[in-house]
mmCIF file of C-alpha atoms in Angstrom:
data_model
loop_
_atom_site.group_PDB
_atom_site.id
_atom_site.type_symbol
_atom_site.label_atom_id
_atom_site.label_comp_id
_atom_site.label_asym_id
_atom_site.label_seq_id
_atom_site.Cartn_x
_atom_site.Cartn_y
_atom_site.Cartn_z
ATOM 1 C CA UNK A 19 11.001 21.745 5.301
ATOM 2 C CA UNK A 20 7.591 20.479 6.373
ATOM 3 C CA UNK A 21 7.172 16.709 6.700
ATOM 4 C CA UNK A 22 3.656 15.363 6.099
ATOM 5 C CA UNK A 23 2.594 11.785 6.777
ATOM 6 C CA UNK A 24 -0.433 10.450 4.941
ATOM 7 C CA UNK A 25 -1.924 7.212 6.322
ATOM 8 C CA UNK A 26 -4.614 5.138 4.618
ATOM 9 C CA UNK A 27 -6.273 2.428 6.708
ATOM 10 C CA UNK A 28 -8.648 -0.277 5.523
ATOM 11 C CA UNK A 29 -10.448 -3.115 7.345
ATOM 12 C CA UNK A 30 -7.296 -5.229 7.616
ATOM 13 C CA UNK A 31 -4.464 -3.266 6.062
ATOM 14 C CA UNK A 32 -2.641 0.033 5.923
ATOM 15 C CA UNK A 33 -0.391 2.136 3.718
ATOM 16 C CA UNK A 34 1.445 5.407 4.205
ATOM 17 C CA UNK A 35 3.535 7.985 2.384
ATOM 18 C CA UNK A 36 5.899 10.536 3.932
ATOM 19 C CA UNK A 37 6.420 13.774 2.016
ATOM 20 C CA UNK A 38 8.951 16.555 2.431
ATOM 21 C CA UNK A 39 8.072 20.047 1.212
ATOM 22 C CA UNK A 40 4.820 21.815 0.344
ATOM 23 C CA UNK A 41 2.111 21.707 -2.320
ATOM 24 C CA UNK A 42 4.363 23.392 -4.888
ATOM 25 C CA UNK A 43 7.541 21.413 -4.389
ATOM 26 C CA UNK A 44 7.778 18.137 -2.560
ATOM 27 C CA UNK A 45 9.547 14.794 -2.574
ATOM 28 C CA UNK A 46 8.652 11.315 -1.318
ATOM 29 C CA UNK A 47 10.840 10.319 1.643
ATOM 30 C CA UNK A 48 9.251 6.978 2.481
ATOM 31 C CA UNK A 49 6.274 4.805 1.665
ATOM 32 C CA UNK A 50 5.119 1.377 2.746
ATOM 33 C CA UNK A 51 2.062 -0.851 3.097
ATOM 34 C CA UNK A 52 1.138 -3.921 5.084
ATOM 35 C CA UNK A 53 -1.586 -6.048 6.615
ATOM 36 C CA UNK A 54 -2.752 -6.952 10.103
ATOM 37 C CA UNK A 55 -3.037 -10.375 11.669
ATOM 38 C CA UNK A 56 -6.596 -11.765 11.677
ATOM 39 C CA UNK A 57 -8.361 -12.174 15.001
ATOM 40 C CA UNK A 58 -11.187 -11.009 17.221
ATOM 41 C CA UNK A 59 -9.418 -7.748 18.135
ATOM 42 C CA UNK A 60 -9.104 -5.998 14.752
ATOM 43 C CA UNK A 61 -8.460 -2.499 16.167
ATOM 44 C CA UNK A 62 -5.582 -3.636 18.339
ATOM 45 C CA UNK A 63 -4.111 -5.847 15.598
ATOM 46 C CA UNK A 64 -4.321 -3.152 12.948
ATOM 47 C CA UNK A 65 -2.869 -0.523 15.287
ATOM 48 C CA UNK A 66 0.046 -2.791 16.186
ATOM 49 C CA UNK A 67 0.772 -3.590 12.530
ATOM 50 C CA UNK A 68 0.664 0.094 11.602
ATOM 51 C CA UNK A 69 2.976 1.030 14.493
ATOM 52 C CA UNK A 70 5.530 -1.514 13.319
ATOM 53 C CA UNK A 71 5.334 -0.209 9.747
ATOM 54 C CA UNK A 72 5.650 3.443 10.772
ATOM 55 C CA UNK A 73 8.946 2.733 12.520
ATOM 56 C CA UNK A 74 10.427 2.395 9.056
ATOM 57 C CA UNK A 75 9.295 5.885 8.005
ATOM 58 C CA UNK A 76 12.072 7.528 9.988
ATOM 59 C CA UNK A 77 12.083 10.790 11.940
ATOM 60 C CA UNK A 78 9.404 13.121 13.244
ATOM 61 C CA UNK A 79 6.547 14.557 11.191
ATOM 62 C CA UNK A 80 4.849 17.962 11.267
ATOM 63 C CA UNK A 81 1.352 16.791 10.349
ATOM 64 C CA UNK A 82 -0.547 13.524 10.036
ATOM 65 C CA UNK A 83 -3.432 13.091 7.588
ATOM 66 C CA UNK A 84 -5.651 10.021 7.917
ATOM 67 C CA UNK A 85 -7.716 8.583 5.059
ATOM 68 C CA UNK A 86 -10.662 6.224 5.645
ATOM 69 C CA UNK A 87 -12.478 3.884 3.258
ATOM 70 C CA UNK A 88 -15.672 5.462 1.914
ATOM 71 C CA UNK A 89 -17.494 2.134 1.511
ATOM 72 C CA UNK A 90 -19.240 2.649 4.866
ATOM 73 C CA UNK A 91 -20.485 6.156 4.064
ATOM 74 C CA UNK A 92 -23.845 7.132 2.596
ATOM 75 C CA UNK A 93 -23.322 9.229 -0.559
ATOM 76 C CA UNK A 94 -25.998 11.533 -1.947
ATOM 77 C CA UNK A 95 -26.101 14.352 -4.489
ATOM 78 C CA UNK A 96 -27.729 17.544 -3.284
ATOM 79 C CA UNK A 97 -28.644 20.806 -5.054
ATOM 80 C CA UNK A 98 -28.690 24.109 -3.179
ATOM 81 C CA UNK A 99 -29.383 27.655 -4.428
ATOM 82 C CA UNK A 100 -26.128 29.001 -2.963
ATOM 83 C CA UNK A 101 -22.438 28.018 -2.930
ATOM 84 C CA UNK A 102 -21.058 29.756 0.161
ATOM 85 C CA UNK A 103 -19.432 27.017 2.249
ATOM 86 C CA UNK A 104 -20.459 28.511 5.585
ATOM 87 C CA UNK A 105 -24.123 28.623 4.519
ATOM 88 C CA UNK A 106 -23.937 25.087 3.162
ATOM 89 C CA UNK A 107 -22.542 23.770 6.449
ATOM 90 C CA UNK A 108 -25.437 25.373 8.313
ATOM 91 C CA UNK A 109 -28.102 23.460 6.364
ATOM 92 C CA UNK A 110 -26.219 20.335 5.230
ATOM 93 C CA UNK A 111 -27.384 17.934 7.948
ATOM 94 C CA UNK A 112 -30.986 19.141 7.706
ATOM 95 C CA UNK A 113 -31.027 18.671 3.914
ATOM 96 C CA UNK A 114 -29.517 15.171 3.955
ATOM 97 C CA UNK A 115 -31.350 13.816 7.021
ATOM 98 C CA UNK A 116 -34.280 12.440 5.016
ATOM 99 C CA UNK A 117 -31.883 10.187 3.040
ATOM 100 C CA UNK A 118 -30.488 8.487 6.157
ATOM 101 C CA UNK A 119 -33.158 5.819 6.471
ATOM 102 C CA UNK A 120 -31.360 3.652 9.027
ATOM 103 C CA UNK A 121 -29.085 6.193 10.739
ATOM 104 C CA UNK A 122 -29.744 9.065 13.080
ATOM 105 C CA UNK A 123 -28.336 12.382 11.861
ATOM 106 C CA UNK A 124 -26.613 12.650 15.242
ATOM 107 C CA UNK A 125 -24.691 9.421 14.540
ATOM 108 C CA UNK A 126 -22.893 10.705 11.430
ATOM 109 C CA UNK A 127 -20.450 13.376 10.315
ATOM 110 C CA UNK A 128 -21.347 15.071 7.023
ATOM 111 C CA UNK A 129 -19.129 16.807 4.501
ATOM 112 C CA UNK A 130 -19.312 17.526 0.786
ATOM 113 C CA UNK A 131 -17.489 18.025 -2.495
ATOM 114 C CA UNK A 132 -18.866 20.582 -4.953
ATOM 115 C CA UNK A 133 -19.389 19.108 -8.407
ATOM 116 C CA UNK A 134 -18.955 21.014 -11.644
ATOM 117 C CA UNK A 135 -21.989 21.109 -13.928
ATOM 118 C CA UNK A 136 -24.038 23.520 -16.003
ATOM 119 C CA UNK A 137 -26.816 24.018 -13.465
ATOM 120 C CA UNK A 138 -27.575 27.411 -12.004
ATOM 121 C CA UNK A 139 -27.668 25.866 -8.514
ATOM 122 C CA UNK A 140 -24.754 24.295 -6.624
ATOM 123 C CA UNK A 141 -24.501 20.531 -6.945
ATOM 124 C CA UNK A 142 -22.884 18.774 -4.002
ATOM 125 C CA UNK A 143 -21.782 15.210 -3.391
ATOM 126 C CA UNK A 144 -22.526 14.735 0.312
ATOM 127 C CA UNK A 145 -20.920 11.972 2.376
ATOM 128 C CA UNK A 146 -22.438 10.961 5.710
ATOM 129 C CA UNK A 147 -19.960 8.832 7.668
ATOM 130 C CA UNK A 148 -20.903 6.995 10.882
ATOM 131 C CA UNK A 149 -19.102 8.475 13.873
ATOM 132 C CA UNK A 150 -18.181 4.979 15.069
ATOM 133 C CA UNK A 151 -16.086 4.481 11.902
ATOM 134 C CA UNK A 152 -14.207 7.677 12.653
ATOM 135 C CA UNK A 153 -13.748 6.677 16.297
ATOM 136 C CA UNK A 154 -12.436 3.277 15.200
ATOM 137 C CA UNK A 155 -9.839 4.952 13.004
ATOM 138 C CA UNK A 156 -8.738 7.323 15.768
ATOM 139 C CA UNK A 157 -8.385 4.388 18.174
ATOM 140 C CA UNK A 158 -6.234 2.534 15.639
ATOM 141 C CA UNK A 159 -3.936 5.507 15.110
ATOM 142 C CA UNK A 160 -3.732 6.108 18.849
ATOM 143 C CA UNK A 161 -2.421 2.566 19.250
ATOM 144 C CA UNK A 162 0.156 3.374 16.583
ATOM 145 C CA UNK A 163 1.236 6.492 18.494
ATOM 146 C CA UNK A 164 -0.249 8.949 16.011
ATOM 147 C CA UNK A 165 -2.654 11.869 16.444
ATOM 148 C CA UNK A 166 -3.978 12.991 13.022
ATOM 149 C CA UNK A 167 -4.715 16.655 12.378
ATOM 150 C CA UNK A 168 -6.997 15.825 9.444
ATOM 151 C CA UNK A 169 -9.351 12.911 8.767
ATOM 152 C CA UNK A 170 -10.811 12.454 5.277
ATOM 153 C CA UNK A 171 -12.464 9.861 3.070
ATOM 154 C CA UNK A 172 -10.585 8.184 0.235
ATOM 155 C CA UNK A 173 -12.913 9.728 -2.362
ATOM 156 C CA UNK A 174 -12.153 13.210 -0.989
ATOM 157 C CA UNK A 175 -8.440 12.463 -1.173
ATOM 158 C CA UNK A 176 -8.829 11.361 -4.795
ATOM 159 C CA UNK A 177 -10.724 14.560 -5.643
ATOM 160 C CA UNK A 178 -7.856 16.582 -4.188
ATOM 161 C CA UNK A 179 -5.252 14.562 -6.087
ATOM 162 C CA UNK A 180 -7.069 14.825 -9.440
ATOM 163 C CA UNK A 181 -7.379 18.572 -8.845
ATOM 164 C CA UNK A 182 -3.611 18.812 -9.424
ATOM 165 C CA UNK A 183 -3.942 17.171 -12.854
ATOM 166 C CA UNK A 184 -4.171 19.855 -15.527
ATOM 167 C CA UNK A 185 -6.867 19.342 -18.157
ATOM 168 C CA UNK A 186 -7.951 21.537 -21.044
ATOM 169 C CA UNK A 187 -11.382 22.055 -22.571
ATOM 170 C CA UNK A 188 -10.221 20.113 -25.623
ATOM 171 C CA UNK A 189 -9.555 17.028 -23.476
ATOM 172 C CA UNK A 190 -13.216 16.761 -22.524
ATOM 173 C CA UNK A 191 -14.329 14.712 -19.523
ATOM 174 C CA UNK A 192 -11.869 12.076 -18.340
ATOM 175 C CA UNK A 193 -12.546 9.166 -16.003
ATOM 176 C CA UNK A 194 -10.232 7.970 -13.237
ATOM 177 C CA UNK A 195 -10.709 4.489 -11.790
ATOM 178 C CA UNK A 196 -8.814 3.659 -8.594
ATOM 179 C CA UNK A 197 -8.941 -0.053 -7.723
ATOM 180 C CA UNK A 198 -8.123 -0.732 -4.083
ATOM 181 C CA UNK A 199 -8.247 -3.803 -1.902
ATOM 182 C CA UNK A 200 -11.673 -3.096 -0.394
ATOM 183 C CA UNK A 201 -13.032 -0.030 -2.199
ATOM 184 C CA UNK A 202 -12.982 1.048 -5.841
ATOM 185 C CA UNK A 203 -13.357 4.747 -6.663
ATOM 186 C CA UNK A 204 -14.718 6.152 -9.921
ATOM 187 C CA UNK A 205 -14.249 9.842 -10.641
ATOM 188 C CA UNK A 206 -14.910 11.956 -13.740
ATOM 189 C CA UNK A 207 -13.304 15.382 -14.109
ATOM 190 C CA UNK A 208 -12.804 18.041 -16.748
ATOM 191 C CA UNK A 209 -11.170 21.423 -17.060
ATOM 192 C CA UNK A 210 -13.954 22.869 -14.887
ATOM 193 C CA UNK A 211 -13.342 20.434 -12.034
ATOM 194 C CA UNK A 212 -14.768 17.196 -10.640
ATOM 195 C CA UNK A 213 -18.095 16.254 -12.223
ATOM 196 C CA UNK A 214 -18.921 12.826 -10.844
ATOM 197 C CA UNK A 215 -17.700 10.575 -7.999
ATOM 198 C CA UNK A 216 -18.769 7.089 -6.951
ATOM 199 C CA UNK A 217 -17.485 4.651 -4.328
ATOM 200 C CA UNK A 218 -17.933 0.955 -5.183
ATOM 201 C CA UNK A 219 -17.955 -1.222 -2.028
ATOM 202 C CA UNK A 220 -15.626 -3.947 -3.322
ATOM 203 C CA UNK A 221 -12.015 -4.351 -4.417
ATOM 204 C CA UNK A 222 -9.483 -6.996 -5.408
ATOM 205 C CA UNK A 223 -9.653 -8.717 -1.987
ATOM 206 C CA UNK A 224 -12.888 -10.190 -3.335
ATOM 207 C CA UNK A 225 -10.800 -12.352 -5.677
ATOM 208 C CA UNK A 226 -9.893 -14.621 -2.757
ATOM 209 C CA UNK A 227 -12.405 -17.463 -2.901
ATOM 210 C CA UNK A 228 -14.405 -17.932 0.275
ATOM 211 C CA UNK A 229 -12.703 -14.972 1.950
ATOM 212 C CA UNK A 230 -14.237 -11.881 0.361
ATOM 213 C CA UNK A 231 -14.345 -8.983 2.783
ATOM 214 C CA UNK A 232 -18.158 -8.814 2.792
ATOM 215 C CA UNK A 233 -18.295 -5.025 2.987
ATOM 216 C CA UNK A 234 -21.724 -3.890 4.099
ATOM 217 C CA UNK A 235 -23.743 -1.639 1.794
ATOM 218 C CA UNK A 236 -25.027 0.810 4.379
ATOM 219 C CA UNK A 237 -27.484 2.315 1.925
ATOM 220 C CA UNK A 238 -29.496 -0.896 1.557
ATOM 221 C CA UNK A 239 -29.075 -2.785 4.815
ATOM 222 C CA UNK A 240 -30.818 -1.155 7.707
ATOM 223 C CA UNK A 241 -28.859 -3.086 10.307
ATOM 224 C CA UNK A 242 -25.422 -2.459 8.799
ATOM 225 C CA UNK A 243 -24.478 0.004 11.509
ATOM 226 C CA UNK A 244 -25.125 -1.477 14.934
ATOM 227 C CA UNK A 245 -24.848 0.008 18.373
ATOM 228 C CA UNK A 246 -21.394 -0.366 19.855
ATOM 229 C CA UNK A 247 -20.944 -0.984 23.537
ATOM 230 C CA UNK A 248 -18.285 0.782 25.561
ATOM 231 C CA UNK A 249 -16.458 -2.531 25.945
ATOM 232 C CA UNK A 250 -14.793 -2.087 22.545
ATOM 233 C CA UNK A 251 -13.120 1.192 23.427
ATOM 234 C CA UNK A 252 -9.718 1.593 25.023
ATOM 235 C CA UNK A 253 -9.728 0.719 28.712
ATOM 236 C CA UNK A 254 -7.460 2.176 31.369
ATOM 237 C CA UNK A 255 -4.714 -0.293 30.495
ATOM 238 C CA UNK A 256 -4.903 0.541 26.796
ATOM 239 C CA UNK A 257 -6.198 -2.921 25.872
ATOM 240 C CA UNK A 258 -9.205 -3.902 23.803
ATOM 241 C CA UNK A 259 -12.346 -5.193 25.361
ATOM 242 C CA UNK A 260 -14.179 -7.984 23.593
ATOM 243 C CA UNK A 261 -15.186 -6.846 20.100
ATOM 244 C CA UNK A 262 -18.188 -9.143 20.158
ATOM 245 C CA UNK A 263 -17.836 -9.744 16.391
ATOM 246 C CA UNK A 264 -18.588 -6.137 15.448
ATOM 247 C CA UNK A 265 -17.291 -5.319 12.004
ATOM 248 C CA UNK A 266 -14.522 -2.825 11.393
ATOM 249 C CA UNK A 267 -15.500 -0.378 8.616
ATOM 250 C CA UNK A 268 -18.171 -2.898 7.603
ATOM 251 C CA UNK A 269 -15.810 -5.847 7.042
ATOM 252 C CA UNK A 270 -15.403 -9.161 8.836
ATOM 253 C CA UNK A 271 -12.898 -8.740 11.681
ATOM 254 C CA UNK A 272 -11.364 -12.209 11.323
ATOM 255 C CA UNK A 273 -10.659 -12.102 7.597
ATOM 256 C CA UNK A 274 -7.079 -12.671 6.549
ATOM 257 C CA UNK A 275 -5.571 -9.806 4.570
ATOM 258 C CA UNK A 276 -3.937 -10.937 1.353
ATOM 259 C CA UNK A 277 -1.467 -9.005 -0.725
ATOM 260 C CA UNK A 278 -2.519 -7.960 -4.213
ATOM 261 C CA UNK A 279 -0.240 -10.572 -5.770
ATOM 262 C CA UNK A 280 -1.650 -13.335 -3.540
ATOM 263 C CA UNK A 281 -5.231 -12.368 -4.354
ATOM 264 C CA UNK A 282 -4.670 -12.381 -8.115
ATOM 265 C CA UNK A 283 -2.707 -15.646 -8.062
ATOM 266 C CA UNK A 284 -5.297 -17.421 -5.881
ATOM 267 C CA UNK A 285 -8.236 -16.650 -8.183
ATOM 268 C CA UNK A 286 -9.139 -19.231 -10.805
ATOM 269 C CA UNK A 287 -10.095 -18.104 -14.307
ATOM 270 C CA UNK A 288 -13.833 -18.124 -13.632
ATOM 271 C CA UNK A 289 -13.569 -16.120 -10.421
ATOM 272 C CA UNK A 290 -11.262 -13.584 -12.030
ATOM 273 C CA UNK A 291 -13.440 -13.102 -15.107
ATOM 274 C CA UNK A 292 -16.546 -12.692 -12.938
ATOM 275 C CA UNK A 293 -14.802 -10.047 -10.835
ATOM 276 C CA UNK A 294 -13.633 -8.079 -13.890
ATOM 277 C CA UNK A 295 -17.128 -8.325 -15.374
ATOM 278 C CA UNK A 296 -18.670 -6.987 -12.150
ATOM 279 C CA UNK A 297 -16.175 -4.131 -11.994
ATOM 280 C CA UNK A 298 -16.598 -3.116 -15.633
ATOM 281 C CA UNK A 299 -20.383 -3.357 -15.365
ATOM 282 C CA UNK A 300 -20.399 -1.106 -12.288
ATOM 283 C CA UNK A 301 -18.261 1.480 -14.070
ATOM 284 C CA UNK A 302 -20.471 1.475 -17.152
ATOM 285 C CA UNK A 303 -23.672 1.776 -15.124
ATOM 286 C CA UNK A 304 -22.232 4.655 -13.128
ATOM 287 C CA UNK A 305 -21.177 6.592 -16.224
ATOM 288 C CA UNK A 306 -24.491 5.850 -17.937
ATOM 289 C CA UNK A 307 -26.474 7.082 -14.936
ATOM 290 C CA UNK A 308 -24.468 10.303 -14.964
ATOM 291 C CA UNK A 309 -24.905 10.645 -18.771
ATOM 292 C CA UNK A 310 -21.145 10.980 -19.182
ATOM 293 C CA UNK A 311 -19.032 9.492 -21.963
ATOM 294 C CA UNK A 312 -15.385 10.176 -21.026
ATOM 295 C CA UNK A 313 -12.746 10.756 -23.672
ATOM 296 C CA UNK A 314 -10.272 8.619 -21.713
ATOM 297 C CA UNK A 315 -10.117 6.298 -18.711
ATOM 298 C CA UNK A 316 -7.090 6.431 -16.421
ATOM 299 C CA UNK A 317 -6.491 3.312 -14.319
ATOM 300 C CA UNK A 318 -5.057 4.042 -10.882
ATOM 301 C CA UNK A 319 -4.222 1.905 -7.873
ATOM 302 C CA UNK A 320 -3.380 -1.757 -8.419
ATOM 303 C CA UNK A 321 -3.085 -2.975 -12.004
ATOM 304 C CA UNK A 322 -5.536 -5.771 -12.770
ATOM 305 C CA UNK A 323 -4.819 -7.898 -15.869
ATOM 306 C CA UNK A 324 -7.515 -7.638 -18.580
ATOM 307 C CA UNK A 325 -9.219 -4.635 -16.975
ATOM 308 C CA UNK A 326 -7.814 -2.184 -19.522
ATOM 309 C CA UNK A 327 -8.943 -4.352 -22.464
ATOM 310 C CA UNK A 328 -12.450 -4.853 -21.049
ATOM 311 C CA UNK A 329 -12.934 -1.121 -20.456
#
């Protein structure tokens, strides 16, 4: 049977799942997660930590799928008078270029998810991801001895996963909130498909006082994506050059990665309540802006105390 390895990397951590089978029938063979040591060489450190973790997966794999955090991508909704994917790909960069105020269209890779709505035109959620983020991820996996066949954003992966969840017209729109360490994803779907997706650039790592990951909002900070010199790429000996303090996926390279349990335990009552309030407020504003009142909210990812009650 086919063996597929899914790897999710974040600024200072990783997780993976190994599946046997196909989309109709499969089983989980292994899964694990871990963090990287802090330091001024985040790509090397993260690659080394991932390589050590993958040794526990066991055996060869037929395909590797890599998932990146979407917090560094620019997200925009776009309406087009046609739905043919080939036609959309021909005009996508031209249509979204005017929204990239601080990035050159040649510096990003664009892709889209079609949203379900009642409009006569096609509504697309377009993600423009800096090429340097993608190159960083490929360098990290190369250090771990992996060559991915597919690279995707976490919000695209969530759309695919929710697509396997059967919903009826009677269920109405349902919200799915995935709380991660660095990125929180909000998705609304119904029987007709995905209707709304948002990526919130913060997660439970922000509970650690004085050590929040400081993820850059690339939509509001013009200097969030800086030019990278060739010194940070792999040299002939396979070693890092000096990173020069450049951020990895928009996060501080020297931040210590905490486990979920450590982050929750380290937060005092005031810090925790403020974080939950920020998260709930972001969810409510997103749903209000989309004029959607879901019939249910499904909490995914790590389970935060009090979040269910506040929502």
